Coordinates of C-alpha atoms (C1' of nucleotides) in Angstrom, one line a residue:
Chain A
X1 CA -19.3 18.7 17.3
X2 CA -20.7 21.7 19.2
X3 CA -18.0 23.9 20.8
X4 CA -14.4 23.1 20.5
X5 CA -13.8 24.4 23.9
X6 CA -15.8 22.1 26.1
X7 CA -13.2 19.5 25.8
X8 CA -9.8 18.8 27.3
X9 CA -7.1 19.1 24.7
X10 CA -4.1 16.9 24.2
X11 CA -0.6 18.2 23.6
X12 CA 0.3 17.4 20.0
X13 CA 3.8 16.3 18.9
X14 CA 5.4 15.1 15.7
X15 CA 7.9 12.3 15.8
X16 CA 10.1 11.6 12.8
X17 CA 11.7 8.3 11.9
X18 CA 14.8 9.3 9.9
X19 CA 16.1 6.5 7.6
X20 CA 19.5 6.6 6.0
X21 CA 21.5 4.0 4.1
X22 CA 25.0 3.0 4.8
X23 CA 26.3 1.6 1.5
X24 CA 29.7 0.7 2.9
X25 CA 28.5 -1.5 5.7
X26 CA 25.4 -2.4 3.7
X27 CA 22.8 -1.5 6.4
X28 CA 19.7 0.5 6.9
X29 CA 20.1 3.1 9.6
X30 CA 17.8 5.3 11.7
X31 CA 18.7 8.4 13.6
X32 CA 17.9 8.4 17.3
X33 CA 18.3 11.0 20.0
X34 CA 19.4 10.3 23.5
X35 CA 17.0 11.8 26.0
X36 CA 18.5 14.0 28.7
X37 CA 15.3 14.6 30.7
X38 CA 12.8 12.4 32.5
X39 CA 10.8 10.5 31.6
X40 CA 13.1 8.0 29.9
X41 CA 16.3 10.0 30.6
X42 CA 19.2 8.3 29.0
X43 CA 17.0 6.2 26.7
X44 CA 17.1 6.6 22.9
X45 CA 14.1 8.0 21.2
X46 CA 12.8 9.0 17.8
X47 CA 13.4 12.7 17.3
X48 CA 10.3 14.9 17.6
X49 CA 8.8 17.8 19.4
X50 CA 5.7 19.8 19.9
X51 CA 3.6 21.2 17.1
X52 CA 3.1 25.0 17.3
X53 CA -0.1 26.8 16.6
X54 CA -0.4 28.1 13.1
X55 CA 2.0 25.4 11.8
X56 CA 1.0 22.5 9.6
X57 CA 1.9 19.0 10.8
X58 CA 4.3 18.5 8.0
X59 CA 6.0 21.9 8.6
X60 CA 6.4 20.9 12.3
X61 CA 8.0 17.7 11.2
X62 CA 10.4 19.5 8.9
X63 CA 11.3 22.0 11.6
X64 CA 12.1 19.4 14.1
X65 CA 14.1 17.5 11.6
X66 CA 16.1 20.6 10.9
X67 CA 16.5 21.6 14.5
X68 CA 17.5 18.2 15.9
X69 CA 19.7 16.9 13.1
X70 CA 20.4 19.7 10.7
X71 CA 18.9 17.8 7.9
X72 CA 16.6 19.6 5.4
X73 CA 15.2 19.1 2.0
X74 CA 14.3 15.4 2.3
X75 CA 11.5 13.0 1.5
X76 CA 9.0 13.2 4.2
X77 CA 5.7 11.4 4.6
X78 CA 3.1 11.0 7.3
X79 CA 3.0 7.6 8.8
X80 CA 0.4 7.2 11.5
X81 CA -0.9 8.9 14.6
X82 CA -0.3 7.5 18.0
X83 CA -2.7 8.4 20.8
X84 CA -3.1 5.5 23.2
X85 CA -3.8 6.8 26.7
X86 CA -0.8 6.5 28.9
X87 CA 1.7 6.4 26.0
X88 CA 3.5 9.4 27.6
X89 CA 3.6 9.5 31.4
X90 CA 3.6 13.3 31.4
X91 CA 0.0 13.4 30.4
X92 CA -2.2 13.3 27.3
X93 CA 0.2 13.6 24.4
X94 CA -0.8 12.6 20.9
X95 CA 1.9 12.1 18.4
X96 CA 1.7 12.3 14.6
X97 CA 4.5 10.2 13.3
X98 CA 6.4 10.9 10.0
X99 CA 9.2 9.1 8.3
X100 CA 12.0 10.7 6.3
X101 CA 14.4 9.3 3.8
X102 CA 17.8 10.9 3.7
X103 CA 20.3 10.4 1.0
X104 CA 24.0 10.0 1.9
X105 CA 24.7 13.3 0.0
X106 CA 23.0 14.9 3.0
X107 CA 24.3 13.0 6.0
X108 CA 25.6 16.2 7.6
X109 CA 24.0 14.5 10.5
X110 CA 24.7 14.4 14.2
X111 CA 24.8 18.2 13.9
X112 CA 22.1 18.5 16.5
X113 CA 21.7 22.2 17.3
X114 CA 21.2 21.6 21.0
X115 CA 23.4 19.5 23.2
X116 CA 21.6 16.2 22.8
X117 CA 23.4 13.2 21.2
X118 CA 22.1 12.1 17.9
X119 CA 23.3 8.9 16.4
X120 CA 22.7 6.5 13.5
X121 CA 21.6 3.0 14.5
X122 CA 21.4 0.0 12.3
X123 CA 17.7 -1.0 12.2
X124 CA 18.5 -4.6 13.0
X125 CA 20.3 -3.7 16.1
X126 CA 18.1 -1.1 17.8
X127 CA 18.1 -0.5 21.5
X128 CA 14.8 -0.5 23.4
X129 CA 13.3 2.9 22.8
X130 CA 11.5 5.5 25.0
X131 CA 7.7 5.8 25.1
X132 CA 5.9 3.8 22.5
X133 CA 8.7 4.5 20.0
X134 CA 9.2 0.8 19.4
X135 CA 5.8 0.7 17.9
X136 CA 6.4 3.7 15.8
X137 CA 9.6 2.2 14.5
X138 CA 7.9 -1.0 13.7
X139 CA 5.2 0.9 11.7
X140 CA 7.8 2.9 9.9
X141 CA 9.8 -0.1 8.8
X142 CA 6.7 -1.9 7.7
X143 CA 5.7 1.1 5.6
X144 CA 9.1 1.6 4.1
X145 CA 9.3 -2.1 3.1
X146 CA 5.8 -2.1 1.7
X147 CA 6.1 1.1 -0.2
X148 CA 9.5 0.4 -1.7
X149 CA 7.9 -2.3 -3.9
X150 CA 5.4 -0.1 -5.6
X151 CA 6.7 3.5 -5.3
X152 CA 10.0 5.0 -6.4
X153 CA 11.0 6.1 -2.9
X154 CA 14.2 4.1 -2.8
X155 CA 16.0 6.7 -4.8
X156 CA 15.6 9.0 -1.9
X157 CA 18.0 6.9 0.1
X158 CA 20.7 6.8 -2.5
X159 CA 23.1 9.5 -3.7
X160 CA 21.8 11.5 -6.6
X161 CA 24.1 9.5 -8.9
X162 CA 24.2 5.8 -8.3
X163 CA 25.1 2.5 -9.9
X164 CA 22.6 -0.2 -10.6
X165 CA 24.4 -2.4 -8.1
X166 CA 23.8 0.2 -5.4
X167 CA 20.2 0.4 -6.2
X168 CA 19.9 -3.4 -6.1
X169 CA 21.8 -3.4 -2.8
X170 CA 19.4 -0.9 -1.4
X171 CA 16.5 -3.2 -2.2
X172 CA 18.3 -6.2 -0.8
X173 CA 19.1 -4.4 2.4
X174 CA 15.7 -3.0 3.1
X175 CA 13.7 -6.1 2.0
X176 CA 16.2 -8.5 3.5
X177 CA 16.6 -10.8 0.6
X178 CA 19.0 -11.4 -2.2
X179 CA 18.0 -10.5 -5.7
X180 CA 19.1 -11.8 -9.1
X181 CA 21.2 -9.1 -10.7
X182 CA 20.2 -9.9 -14.3
X183 CA 16.6 -9.9 -13.5
X184 CA 16.9 -6.8 -11.4
X185 CA 18.6 -4.9 -14.2
X186 CA 16.1 -6.0 -16.8
X187 CA 13.2 -4.9 -14.6
X188 CA 14.5 -1.6 -13.7
X189 CA 15.6 -0.8 -17.2
X190 CA 12.3 -2.0 -18.6
X191 CA 10.5 0.7 -16.5
X192 CA 12.5 3.3 -18.3
X193 CA 12.8 5.7 -15.4
X194 CA 16.6 6.0 -15.1
X195 CA 18.7 8.4 -17.0
X196 CA 22.1 7.0 -18.0
X197 CA 24.9 9.5 -17.2
X198 CA 28.1 9.9 -19.1
X199 CA 29.9 9.3 -15.9
X200 CA 31.3 6.3 -14.2
X201 CA 32.1 5.3 -10.7
X202 CA 35.5 6.6 -9.3
X203 CA 38.0 5.1 -7.0
X204 CA 37.1 1.4 -7.1
X205 CA 39.9 -1.2 -7.6
X206 CA 38.2 -2.9 -10.5
X207 CA 36.0 -2.1 -13.4
X208 CA 34.0 1.0 -12.7
X209 CA 30.3 0.9 -13.0
X210 CA 28.2 3.4 -15.0
X211 CA 26.2 6.0 -13.0
X212 CA 22.5 6.7 -13.4
X213 CA 20.0 9.1 -11.9
X214 CA 16.3 8.7 -11.3
X215 CA 14.4 10.7 -14.0
X216 CA 11.5 12.1 -12.1
X217 CA 10.2 13.9 -15.1
X218 CA 9.9 10.8 -17.1
X219 CA 8.5 8.9 -14.2
X220 CA 5.6 11.3 -13.7
X221 CA 5.0 11.2 -17.4
X222 CA 4.8 7.5 -17.5
X223 CA 2.6 7.4 -14.4
X224 CA 0.0 9.6 -16.1
X225 CA 0.0 7.2 -18.9
X226 CA -1.0 4.5 -16.5
X227 CA 2.3 2.7 -16.1
X228 CA 2.9 1.3 -12.6
X229 CA 6.2 1.1 -10.9
X230 CA 6.9 -2.2 -9.3
X231 CA 10.0 -4.0 -8.2
Chain B
X1 CA 10.7 18.2 24.1
X2 CA 10.9 19.8 27.6
X3 CA 7.6 20.5 29.2
X4 CA 4.4 19.5 27.6
X5 CA 2.7 22.5 29.1
X6 CA 4.6 25.4 27.5
X7 CA 2.7 25.0 24.3
X8 CA -0.7 25.8 23.0
X9 CA -2.8 22.7 22.4
X10 CA -5.1 21.9 19.5
X11 CA -8.5 20.5 19.9
X12 CA -8.4 16.9 18.6
X13 CA -11.2 15.3 16.7
X14 CA -11.7 12.0 14.8
X15 CA -13.6 11.9 11.5
X16 CA -14.8 8.7 10.1
X17 CA -15.5 8.0 6.4
X18 CA -18.2 5.3 6.5
X19 CA -18.3 3.2 3.3
X20 CA -21.2 0.9 2.4
X21 CA -22.1 -1.0 -0.7
X22 CA -25.5 -0.9 -2.4
X23 CA -25.7 -4.1 -4.3
X24 CA -29.1 -3.3 -5.8
X25 CA -28.1 -0.1 -7.4
X26 CA -24.5 -1.2 -7.8
X27 CA -22.9 1.7 -6.2
X28 CA -20.4 2.6 -3.4
X29 CA -21.9 4.8 -0.7
X30 CA -20.6 7.0 2.1
X31 CA -22.6 8.2 5.0
X32 CA -22.7 11.9 5.6
X33 CA -24.2 14.1 8.3
X34 CA -25.9 17.4 7.7
X35 CA -24.5 20.1 10.0
X36 CA -27.0 22.1 12.0
X37 CA -24.6 24.5 13.5
X38 CA -22.2 27.1 12.1
X39 CA -19.7 26.9 10.6
X40 CA -21.0 25.2 7.5
X41 CA -24.5 24.9 8.8
X42 CA -26.7 23.0 6.3
X43 CA -23.6 21.5 4.6
X44 CA -22.8 17.8 4.6
X45 CA -19.9 16.6 6.5
X46 CA -18.1 13.4 7.4
X47 CA -19.3 12.2 10.8
X48 CA -16.9 12.9 13.7
X49 CA -16.4 14.5 17.0
X50 CA -13.9 15.3 19.8
X51 CA -11.6 12.8 21.3
X52 CA -11.9 12.6 25.1
X53 CA -9.1 12.3 27.5
X54 CA -8.3 8.8 28.5
X55 CA -9.7 7.5 25.2
X56 CA -7.7 6.0 22.4
X57 CA -8.1 7.4 18.9
X58 CA -9.7 4.2 17.7
X59 CA -12.1 4.1 20.6
X60 CA -13.1 7.7 19.9
X61 CA -13.8 6.8 16.2
X62 CA -15.8 3.8 17.2
X63 CA -17.8 5.8 19.8
X64 CA -18.6 8.5 17.2
X65 CA -19.6 5.9 14.7
X66 CA -22.0 4.4 17.2
X67 CA -23.4 7.7 18.4
X68 CA -23.9 9.2 15.1
X69 CA -25.1 6.3 13.0
X70 CA -25.9 3.4 15.4
X71 CA -23.3 1.3 13.6
X72 CA -21.0 -0.9 15.6
X73 CA -18.7 -3.8 15.2
X74 CA -17.2 -2.8 11.8
X75 CA -13.9 -2.7 10.1
X76 CA -12.1 0.5 11.0
X77 CA -8.7 1.8 10.0
X78 CA -6.8 4.9 10.6
X79 CA -6.4 6.9 7.4
X80 CA -4.5 10.1 7.9
X81 CA -4.3 13.1 10.2
X82 CA -5.3 16.5 8.9
X83 CA -3.8 19.5 10.7
X84 CA -3.5 22.4 8.2
X85 CA -3.8 25.7 9.9
X86 CA -7.2 27.3 9.1
X87 CA -8.9 24.0 8.3
X88 CA -11.5 24.8 10.9
X89 CA -12.6 28.4 11.3
X90 CA -13.3 27.8 15.0
X91 CA -9.6 27.6 15.8
X92 CA -6.9 25.1 15.9
X93 CA -8.5 21.7 15.4
X94 CA -6.6 18.7 14.3
X95 CA -8.5 15.7 13.0
X96 CA -7.4 12.1 12.8
X97 CA -9.4 10.6 10.0
X98 CA -10.5 6.9 10.0
X99 CA -12.5 5.0 7.5
X100 CA -15.0 2.2 8.2
X101 CA -16.4 -0.5 6.0
X102 CA -19.9 -1.5 6.8
X103 CA -21.6 -4.7 5.5
X104 CA -25.2 -4.5 4.3
X105 CA -26.1 -6.9 7.2
X106 CA -25.6 -3.9 9.4
X107 CA -27.1 -1.0 7.6
X108 CA -29.4 -0.1 10.5
X109 CA -28.1 3.2 9.5
X110 CA -29.7 6.6 9.5
X111 CA -30.4 5.8 13.1
X112 CA -28.6 8.8 14.4
X113 CA -29.1 9.1 18.1
X114 CA -29.3 12.8 18.0
X115 CA -31.5 14.8 15.7
X116 CA -29.1 15.3 12.8
X117 CA -29.8 13.9 9.4
X118 CA -27.6 11.1 8.3
X119 CA -27.7 9.9 4.8
X120 CA -26.0 7.5 2.3
X121 CA -24.5 9.2 -0.7
X122 CA -23.2 7.6 -3.8
X123 CA -19.5 8.4 -3.9
X124 CA -19.6 9.5 -7.5
X125 CA -22.3 12.0 -6.7
X126 CA -21.1 13.8 -3.6
X127 CA -22.0 17.3 -2.7
X128 CA -19.3 19.7 -1.7
X129 CA -18.5 19.0 1.9
X130 CA -17.8 21.1 4.9
X131 CA -14.3 22.0 6.2
X132 CA -11.5 20.1 4.4
X133 CA -13.7 17.0 4.2
X134 CA -13.4 16.8 0.4
X135 CA -9.7 16.1 1.0
X136 CA -10.4 13.5 3.6
X137 CA -12.9 11.9 1.3
X138 CA -10.4 11.8 -1.6
X139 CA -7.8 10.2 0.7
X140 CA -10.3 7.6 1.9
X141 CA -11.3 6.6 -1.6
X142 CA -7.8 6.4 -2.7
X143 CA -6.9 4.2 0.3
X144 CA -9.9 2.0 -0.2
X145 CA -9.2 1.5 -3.9
X146 CA -5.5 0.9 -3.3
X147 CA -5.9 -1.5 -0.4
X148 CA -8.7 -3.5 -2.1
X149 CA -6.1 -4.9 -4.5
X150 CA -3.8 -6.5 -1.9
X151 CA -5.8 -6.9 1.2
X152 CA -9.0 -8.9 1.9
X153 CA -11.0 -5.9 3.0
X154 CA -13.6 -6.1 0.4
X155 CA -15.4 -8.8 2.3
X156 CA -16.2 -6.2 5.0
X157 CA -18.5 -4.5 2.5
X158 CA -20.4 -7.6 1.6
X159 CA -23.0 -9.6 3.6
X160 CA -21.3 -12.5 5.5
X161 CA -22.7 -14.9 2.9
X162 CA -22.2 -13.8 -0.6
X163 CA -22.0 -15.0 -4.2
X164 CA -18.9 -14.8 -6.3
X165 CA -20.8 -12.5 -8.6
X166 CA -21.4 -10.1 -5.7
X167 CA -17.8 -10.2 -4.8
X168 CA -16.9 -9.4 -8.4
X169 CA -19.4 -6.6 -8.6
X170 CA -17.9 -5.1 -5.5
X171 CA -14.5 -5.0 -7.1
X172 CA -16.0 -3.6 -10.3
X173 CA -17.9 -0.9 -8.4
X174 CA -15.0 0.2 -6.3
X175 CA -12.3 0.0 -8.9
X176 CA -14.6 1.3 -11.6
X177 CA -13.7 -1.3 -14.3
X178 CA -15.4 -4.4 -15.7
X179 CA -13.7 -7.7 -14.9
X180 CA -13.8 -11.0 -16.7
X181 CA -16.0 -13.4 -14.7
X182 CA -14.1 -16.5 -15.6
X183 CA -10.7 -15.1 -14.7
X184 CA -12.1 -13.5 -11.6
X185 CA -13.4 -16.8 -10.4
X186 CA -10.2 -18.6 -11.2
X187 CA -8.2 -16.1 -9.3
X188 CA -10.3 -15.9 -6.1
X189 CA -10.6 -19.7 -6.0
X190 CA -6.9 -20.2 -6.5
X191 CA -6.2 -18.2 -3.4
X192 CA -8.3 -20.6 -1.4
X193 CA -9.7 -18.2 1.1
X194 CA -13.4 -18.8 0.5
X195 CA -15.5 -21.5 2.3
X196 CA -18.2 -22.9 0.1
X197 CA -21.5 -23.1 1.9
X198 CA -24.2 -25.7 1.5
X199 CA -26.6 -22.8 0.8
X200 CA -27.7 -21.0 -2.3
X201 CA -29.1 -17.6 -3.1
X202 CA -32.8 -17.2 -2.4
X203 CA -35.5 -15.3 -4.2
X204 CA -33.9 -14.8 -7.6
X205 CA -36.0 -15.5 -10.8
X206 CA -33.4 -17.7 -12.3
X207 CA -30.7 -20.2 -11.4
X208 CA -29.6 -19.4 -7.8
X209 CA -25.9 -18.9 -7.2
X210 CA -23.9 -20.7 -4.5
X211 CA -23.1 -18.8 -1.4
X212 CA -19.6 -18.4 0.1
X213 CA -18.0 -16.9 3.1
X214 CA -14.6 -15.5 3.6
X215 CA -12.5 -17.9 5.7
X216 CA -10.4 -15.7 7.9
X217 CA -8.8 -18.6 9.7
X218 CA -7.5 -20.0 6.5
X219 CA -6.5 -16.6 5.2
X220 CA -4.3 -15.9 8.3
X221 CA -2.8 -19.4 8.0
X222 CA -1.9 -18.8 4.4
X223 CA -0.5 -15.4 5.1
X224 CA 1.9 -16.8 7.7
X225 CA 3.1 -19.2 5.0
X226 CA 4.0 -16.2 2.9
X227 CA 1.1 -16.2 0.4
X228 CA 0.0 -12.9 -0.7
X229 CA -3.5 -11.9 -1.5
X230 CA -3.9 -10.0 -4.7
X231 CA -6.8 -9.4 -7.0
Chain C
dC1 C1' 48.1 -11.2 -15.8
dC2 C1' 45.2 -11.6 -12.1
dA3 C1' 41.5 -10.4 -9.0
dA4 C1' 37.2 -8.3 -8.6
dA5 C1' 33.1 -6.7 -9.9
dA6 C1' 30.3 -5.1 -14.2
dG7 C1' 27.6 -6.4 -17.5
dT8 C1' 24.9 -9.5 -20.7
dG9 C1' 21.0 -13.7 -23.3
dT10 C1' 18.2 -17.5 -23.3
dT11 C1' 15.1 -21.0 -21.8
dT12 C1' 11.5 -22.5 -18.8
dC13 C1' 7.5 -22.1 -16.5
dA14 C1' 3.6 -19.8 -14.4
dC15 C1' 0.2 -16.7 -14.7
dT16 C1' -2.7 -13.5 -17.1
dT17 C1' -5.7 -12.6 -20.7
dA18 C1' -9.1 -13.3 -24.0
dC19 C1' -12.9 -15.6 -25.5
dA20 C1' -18.0 -18.7 -26.1
dC21 C1' -20.9 -22.1 -24.7
dC22 C1' -23.7 -25.2 -21.7
dC23 C1' -26.3 -25.4 -17.2
dA24 C1' -29.8 -24.9 -13.8
dT25 C1' -33.8 -22.7 -12.1
dG26 C1' -38.1 -20.0 -11.6
dA27 C1' -41.9 -18.2 -13.8
Chain D
dT1 C1' -40.1 -23.9 -22.7
dC2 C1' -38.0 -19.9 -22.3
dA3 C1' -35.6 -16.2 -20.3
dT4 C1' -32.0 -15.1 -17.1
dG5 C1' -28.0 -15.2 -15.0
dG6 C1' -24.7 -19.1 -13.1
dG7 C1' -21.0 -21.5 -14.1
dT8 C1' -17.1 -23.8 -16.8
dG9 C1' -12.3 -24.9 -20.3
dT10 C1' -8.7 -23.8 -23.4
dA11 C1' -5.3 -21.6 -26.2
dA12 C1' -2.2 -17.7 -26.8
dG13 C1' 0.7 -14.4 -25.1
dT14 C1' 3.3 -12.1 -21.6
dG15 C1' 6.2 -11.6 -17.9
dA16 C1' 9.0 -13.7 -14.0
dA17 C1' 12.5 -16.8 -12.6
dA18 C1' 16.5 -19.4 -13.1
dC19 C1' 20.9 -19.9 -14.6
dA20 C1' 26.7 -19.0 -16.4
dC21 C1' 29.8 -16.8 -18.9
dT22 C1' 32.5 -12.7 -21.0
dT23 C1' 34.2 -8.0 -20.3
dT24 C1' 36.6 -4.3 -18.3
dT25 C1' 39.7 -2.1 -15.2
dG26 C1' 43.1 -1.2 -11.5
dG27 C1' 46.8 -3.0 -9.1

DNA sequence: CCAAAAGTGTTTCACTTACACCCATGA
DNA sequence: TCATGGGTGTAAGTGAAACACTTTTGG
């Protein structure tokens, strides 16, 4: 590790897999951008862009997110860094991948500031993506599925006020398996991280469900006391 | 994402946290290198170096590992990428951190090819490290502890042939808590991923323990069938 | 009053935990 | 033969899984 300047330097990008939930059609979505330039013009890709000097990686990811989709203030976590030689035909480009979880409250979506098309795709029906973005997507899905079980990140995909059924649906959609509603309720209530609201669901043609929100304060408290979230 | 060349580029390094186990003194170790150049001359740091063009990140980490410590053929996994502005006073340097698990079979160690001092440190007694390497170390430890519980990576830290007691000790050392030996045995045997050898421990002044090895073949088989490793 | 989803209790079974003694070996 | 760690069985308790009916509301 002598001088930093003896070496060729890669270009550095961040790519951000943006997850959203469609509760109506009960599917997990990701936002993709249609490339207008070569290479891979016309192909869909994970939104991303170059990191600027003086900017942290996370800041770059947040900036790209905002610029390309108009989305801000979301859950964001670093995923993995992709640097295989040849992954980008333009040259040596290393990409730090992030994933974001966007609640339906914030699907202002498709509001890309530049002219590129941005669209939500159902994760089970993805087109073949540009670059090594299929790999990135695979990694992101694996991480989301894995982490959902032991970290309270699912709430980031729901509206701030949600019903237990919606929460259960979220788990069923992402994990791809049916869950027993009685057991699910017992488990989630036993963890004592939900705050029951005085409000109920509106506009449903049947009995309305009670609304809840995730009590982050209580969650952090319990974590300090050594509880562990698991679903 | 127009032209890759409009932007400043960071220098890219890999740093590799090397974990080893000392079964005699029952402690978890990491290998550190004493810096001979500014910045941080004389301080201890996580071994690492610049990524070369045409080289994958993992290949760079393996190369550095080999060059700096003489260690090869070990478990290696990407950890996290550190890119905070100002993390390196020499300029914009982004580092992809890896961690490696080295079995005592391979502690040829301290055989750094260049003149720098390399030494094993007990993780609970680390000096203050150069750059943001304290953060990297924290992340590596957290990952190791977390992953040990649900992935069979502990075996990477043991000799190829080991006793159940040694395996248990490993878990105790890394997780920092005593485990009940009867329950530990029951659990590990119930997972059916160990192959019992016809060999026993040598050179102990008491009853010799049976030796086992991790049966990776069987493990993969069971994983496909949906079993999940957990300790 | 009917359709549709919300919400609730109990039993069974498996797994985890806690705990103490005999066994085999080398010196 | 004794000291040292290796190795084993069982009972109690806890949590997960399986399962079906009653309640509420809007139309």
